[in-house]
mmCIF file of C-alpha atoms and ligand atoms in Angstrom:
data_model
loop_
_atom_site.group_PDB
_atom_site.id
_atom_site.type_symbol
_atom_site.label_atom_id
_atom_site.label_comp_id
_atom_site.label_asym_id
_atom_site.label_seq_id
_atom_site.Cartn_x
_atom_site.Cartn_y
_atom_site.Cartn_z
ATOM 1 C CA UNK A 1 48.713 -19.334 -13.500
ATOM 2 C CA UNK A 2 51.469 -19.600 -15.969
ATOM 3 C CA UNK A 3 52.421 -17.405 -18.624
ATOM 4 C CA UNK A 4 51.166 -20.312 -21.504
ATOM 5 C CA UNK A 5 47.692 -21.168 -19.495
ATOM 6 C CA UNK A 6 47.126 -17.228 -19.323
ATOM 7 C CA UNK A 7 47.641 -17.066 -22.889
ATOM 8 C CA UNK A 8 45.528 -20.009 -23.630
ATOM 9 C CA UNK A 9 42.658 -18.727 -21.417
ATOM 10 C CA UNK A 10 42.694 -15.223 -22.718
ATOM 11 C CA UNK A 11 43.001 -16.816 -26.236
ATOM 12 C CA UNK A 12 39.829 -18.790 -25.204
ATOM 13 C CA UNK A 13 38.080 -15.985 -24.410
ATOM 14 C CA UNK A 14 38.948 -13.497 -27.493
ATOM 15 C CA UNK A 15 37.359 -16.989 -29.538
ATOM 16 C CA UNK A 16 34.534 -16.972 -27.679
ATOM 17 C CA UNK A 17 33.750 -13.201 -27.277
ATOM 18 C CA UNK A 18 34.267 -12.279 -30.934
ATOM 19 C CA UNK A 19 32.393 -15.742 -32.338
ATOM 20 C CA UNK A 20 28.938 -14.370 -30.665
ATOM 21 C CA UNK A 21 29.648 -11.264 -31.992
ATOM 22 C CA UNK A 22 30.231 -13.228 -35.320
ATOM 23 C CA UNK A 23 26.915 -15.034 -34.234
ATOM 24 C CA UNK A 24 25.027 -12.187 -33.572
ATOM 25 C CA UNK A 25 25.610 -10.756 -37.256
ATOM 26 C CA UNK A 26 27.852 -7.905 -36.035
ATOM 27 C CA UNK A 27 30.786 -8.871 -38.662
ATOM 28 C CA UNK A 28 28.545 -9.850 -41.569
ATOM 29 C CA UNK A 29 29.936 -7.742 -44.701
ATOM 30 C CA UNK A 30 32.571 -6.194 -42.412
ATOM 31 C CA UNK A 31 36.136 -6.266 -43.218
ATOM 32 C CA UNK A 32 37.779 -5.762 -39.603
ATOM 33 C CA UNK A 33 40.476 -3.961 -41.957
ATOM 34 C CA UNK A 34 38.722 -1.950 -44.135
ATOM 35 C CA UNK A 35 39.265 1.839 -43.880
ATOM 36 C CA UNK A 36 37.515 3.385 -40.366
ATOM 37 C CA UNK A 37 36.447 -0.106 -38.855
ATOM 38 C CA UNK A 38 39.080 -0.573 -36.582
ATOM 39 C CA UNK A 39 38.578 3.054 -35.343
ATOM 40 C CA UNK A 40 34.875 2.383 -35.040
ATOM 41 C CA UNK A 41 35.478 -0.414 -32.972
ATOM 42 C CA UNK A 42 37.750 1.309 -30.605
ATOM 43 C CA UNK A 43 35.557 4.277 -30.078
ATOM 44 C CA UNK A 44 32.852 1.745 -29.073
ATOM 45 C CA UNK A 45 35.106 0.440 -26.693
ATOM 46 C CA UNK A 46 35.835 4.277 -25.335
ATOM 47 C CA UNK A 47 32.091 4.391 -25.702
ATOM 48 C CA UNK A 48 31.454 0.997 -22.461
ATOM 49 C CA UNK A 49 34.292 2.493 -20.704
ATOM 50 C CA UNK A 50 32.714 5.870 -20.919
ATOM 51 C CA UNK A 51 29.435 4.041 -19.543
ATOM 52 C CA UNK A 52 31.719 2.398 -16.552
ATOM 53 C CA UNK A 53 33.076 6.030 -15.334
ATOM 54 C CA UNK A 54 29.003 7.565 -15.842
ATOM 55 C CA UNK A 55 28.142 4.051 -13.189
ATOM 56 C CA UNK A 56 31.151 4.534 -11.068
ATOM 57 C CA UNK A 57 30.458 8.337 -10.901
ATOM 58 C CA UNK A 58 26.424 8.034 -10.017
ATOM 59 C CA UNK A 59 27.472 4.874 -7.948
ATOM 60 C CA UNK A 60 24.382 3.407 -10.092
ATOM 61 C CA UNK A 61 22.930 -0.198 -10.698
ATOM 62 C CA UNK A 62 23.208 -1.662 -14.328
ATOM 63 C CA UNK A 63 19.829 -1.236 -16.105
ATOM 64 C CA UNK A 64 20.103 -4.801 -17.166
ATOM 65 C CA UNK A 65 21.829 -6.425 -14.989
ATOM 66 C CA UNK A 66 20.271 -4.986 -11.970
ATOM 67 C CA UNK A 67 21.943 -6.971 -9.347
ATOM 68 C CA UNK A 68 25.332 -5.636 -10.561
ATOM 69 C CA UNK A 69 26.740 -2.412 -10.755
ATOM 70 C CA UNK A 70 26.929 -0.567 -13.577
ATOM 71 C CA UNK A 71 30.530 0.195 -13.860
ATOM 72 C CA UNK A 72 30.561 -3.253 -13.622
ATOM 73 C CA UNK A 73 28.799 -4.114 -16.344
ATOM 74 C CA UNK A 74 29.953 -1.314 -18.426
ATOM 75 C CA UNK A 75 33.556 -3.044 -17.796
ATOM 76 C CA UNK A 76 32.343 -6.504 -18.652
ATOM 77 C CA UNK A 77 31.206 -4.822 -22.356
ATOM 78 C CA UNK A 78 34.767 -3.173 -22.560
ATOM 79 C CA UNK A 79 36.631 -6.260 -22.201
ATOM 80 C CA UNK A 80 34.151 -8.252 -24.518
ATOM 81 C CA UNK A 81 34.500 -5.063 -27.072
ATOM 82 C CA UNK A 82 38.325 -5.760 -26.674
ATOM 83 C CA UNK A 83 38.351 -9.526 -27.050
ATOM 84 C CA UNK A 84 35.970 -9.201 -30.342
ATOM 85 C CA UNK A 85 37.966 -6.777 -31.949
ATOM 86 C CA UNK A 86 41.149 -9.446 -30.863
ATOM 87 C CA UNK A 87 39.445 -11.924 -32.644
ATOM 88 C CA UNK A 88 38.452 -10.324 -35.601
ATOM 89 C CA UNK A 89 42.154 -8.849 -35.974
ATOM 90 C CA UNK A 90 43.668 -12.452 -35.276
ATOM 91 C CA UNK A 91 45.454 -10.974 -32.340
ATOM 92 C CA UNK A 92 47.176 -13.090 -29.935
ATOM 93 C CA UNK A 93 46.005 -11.340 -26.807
ATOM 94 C CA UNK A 94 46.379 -13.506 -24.360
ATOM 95 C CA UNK A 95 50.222 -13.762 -25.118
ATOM 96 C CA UNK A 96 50.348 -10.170 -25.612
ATOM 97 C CA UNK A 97 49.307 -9.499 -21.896
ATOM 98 C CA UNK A 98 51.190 -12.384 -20.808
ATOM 99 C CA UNK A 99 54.382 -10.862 -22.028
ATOM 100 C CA UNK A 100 53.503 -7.389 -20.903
ATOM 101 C CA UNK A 101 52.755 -8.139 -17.012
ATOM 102 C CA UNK A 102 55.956 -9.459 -17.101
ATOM 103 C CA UNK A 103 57.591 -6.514 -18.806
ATOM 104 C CA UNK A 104 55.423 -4.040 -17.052
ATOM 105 C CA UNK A 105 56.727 -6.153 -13.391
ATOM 106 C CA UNK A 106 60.085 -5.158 -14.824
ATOM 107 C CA UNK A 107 59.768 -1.809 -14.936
ATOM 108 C CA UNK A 108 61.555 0.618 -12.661
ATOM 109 C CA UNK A 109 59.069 3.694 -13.073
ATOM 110 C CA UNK A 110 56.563 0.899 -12.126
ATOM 111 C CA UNK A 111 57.931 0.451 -8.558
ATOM 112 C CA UNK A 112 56.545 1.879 -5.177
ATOM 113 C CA UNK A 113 59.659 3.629 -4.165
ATOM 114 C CA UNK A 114 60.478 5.084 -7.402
ATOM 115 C CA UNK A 115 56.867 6.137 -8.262
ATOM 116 C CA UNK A 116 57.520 8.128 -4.760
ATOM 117 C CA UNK A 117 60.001 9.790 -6.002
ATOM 118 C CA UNK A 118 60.175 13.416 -7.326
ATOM 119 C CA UNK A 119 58.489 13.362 -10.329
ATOM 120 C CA UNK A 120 57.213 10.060 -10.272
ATOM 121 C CA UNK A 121 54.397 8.665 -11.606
ATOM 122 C CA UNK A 122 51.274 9.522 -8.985
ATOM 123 C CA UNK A 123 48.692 6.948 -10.897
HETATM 124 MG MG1 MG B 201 27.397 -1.018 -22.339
#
């Protein structure tokens, strides 16, 4: 996948995770940048990720989904909690994370052998 069709993708995806959202009445009145909205938002998406650690740690099935697990699930929410709040913002995400693999791939503190090093990073 190239750098453009992972931005286009991801775009794709922020549209059509925060439009439901939109659908769904979750924005109606709500000024993404109004004061405490944005923090809201993230501390919902601490809130699923929160969820996915409580699956991972019980090694439980989603109540909903019961064929999947739970961190999972829990996950999925995250990332559609991200893309909404992407959308609402205007964000271009997907060229956001395009750019930073490629920066992060870059990085020396990133790399096996220097993470191995003293005082390098464990995880
Ligand atoms: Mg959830």
């Amino acid at each position: 996948m190239s750098d453009s069709e992972m931005k286009r993708d991801v775009n794709d995806l922020v549209d059509i995770c925060h439009q439901a959202q939109v659908d769904n009445g979750w924005w109606q009145g709500v000024d993404v940048f109004a004061p405490f909205v944005i923090p809201a938002k993230l501390a919902l998406i601490h809130s699923e990720v929160s969820e996915a650690l409580e699956g991972d740690r019980k090694d439980q099935m989603d109540d909903k989904l019961p064929h999947r697990k739970m961190v999972e699930v829990e996950l999925a929410d995250a990332v559609i909690r991200i893309f909404d709040l992407a959308g609402a913002m205007g964000m271009d995400l997907g060229g956001a994370m395009a750019e930073k693999l490629v920066f992060n791939d870059s990085r020396a503190d990133h790399k096996p052998a220097n993470r191995a090093k003293e005082g390098g990073k464990n995880y």
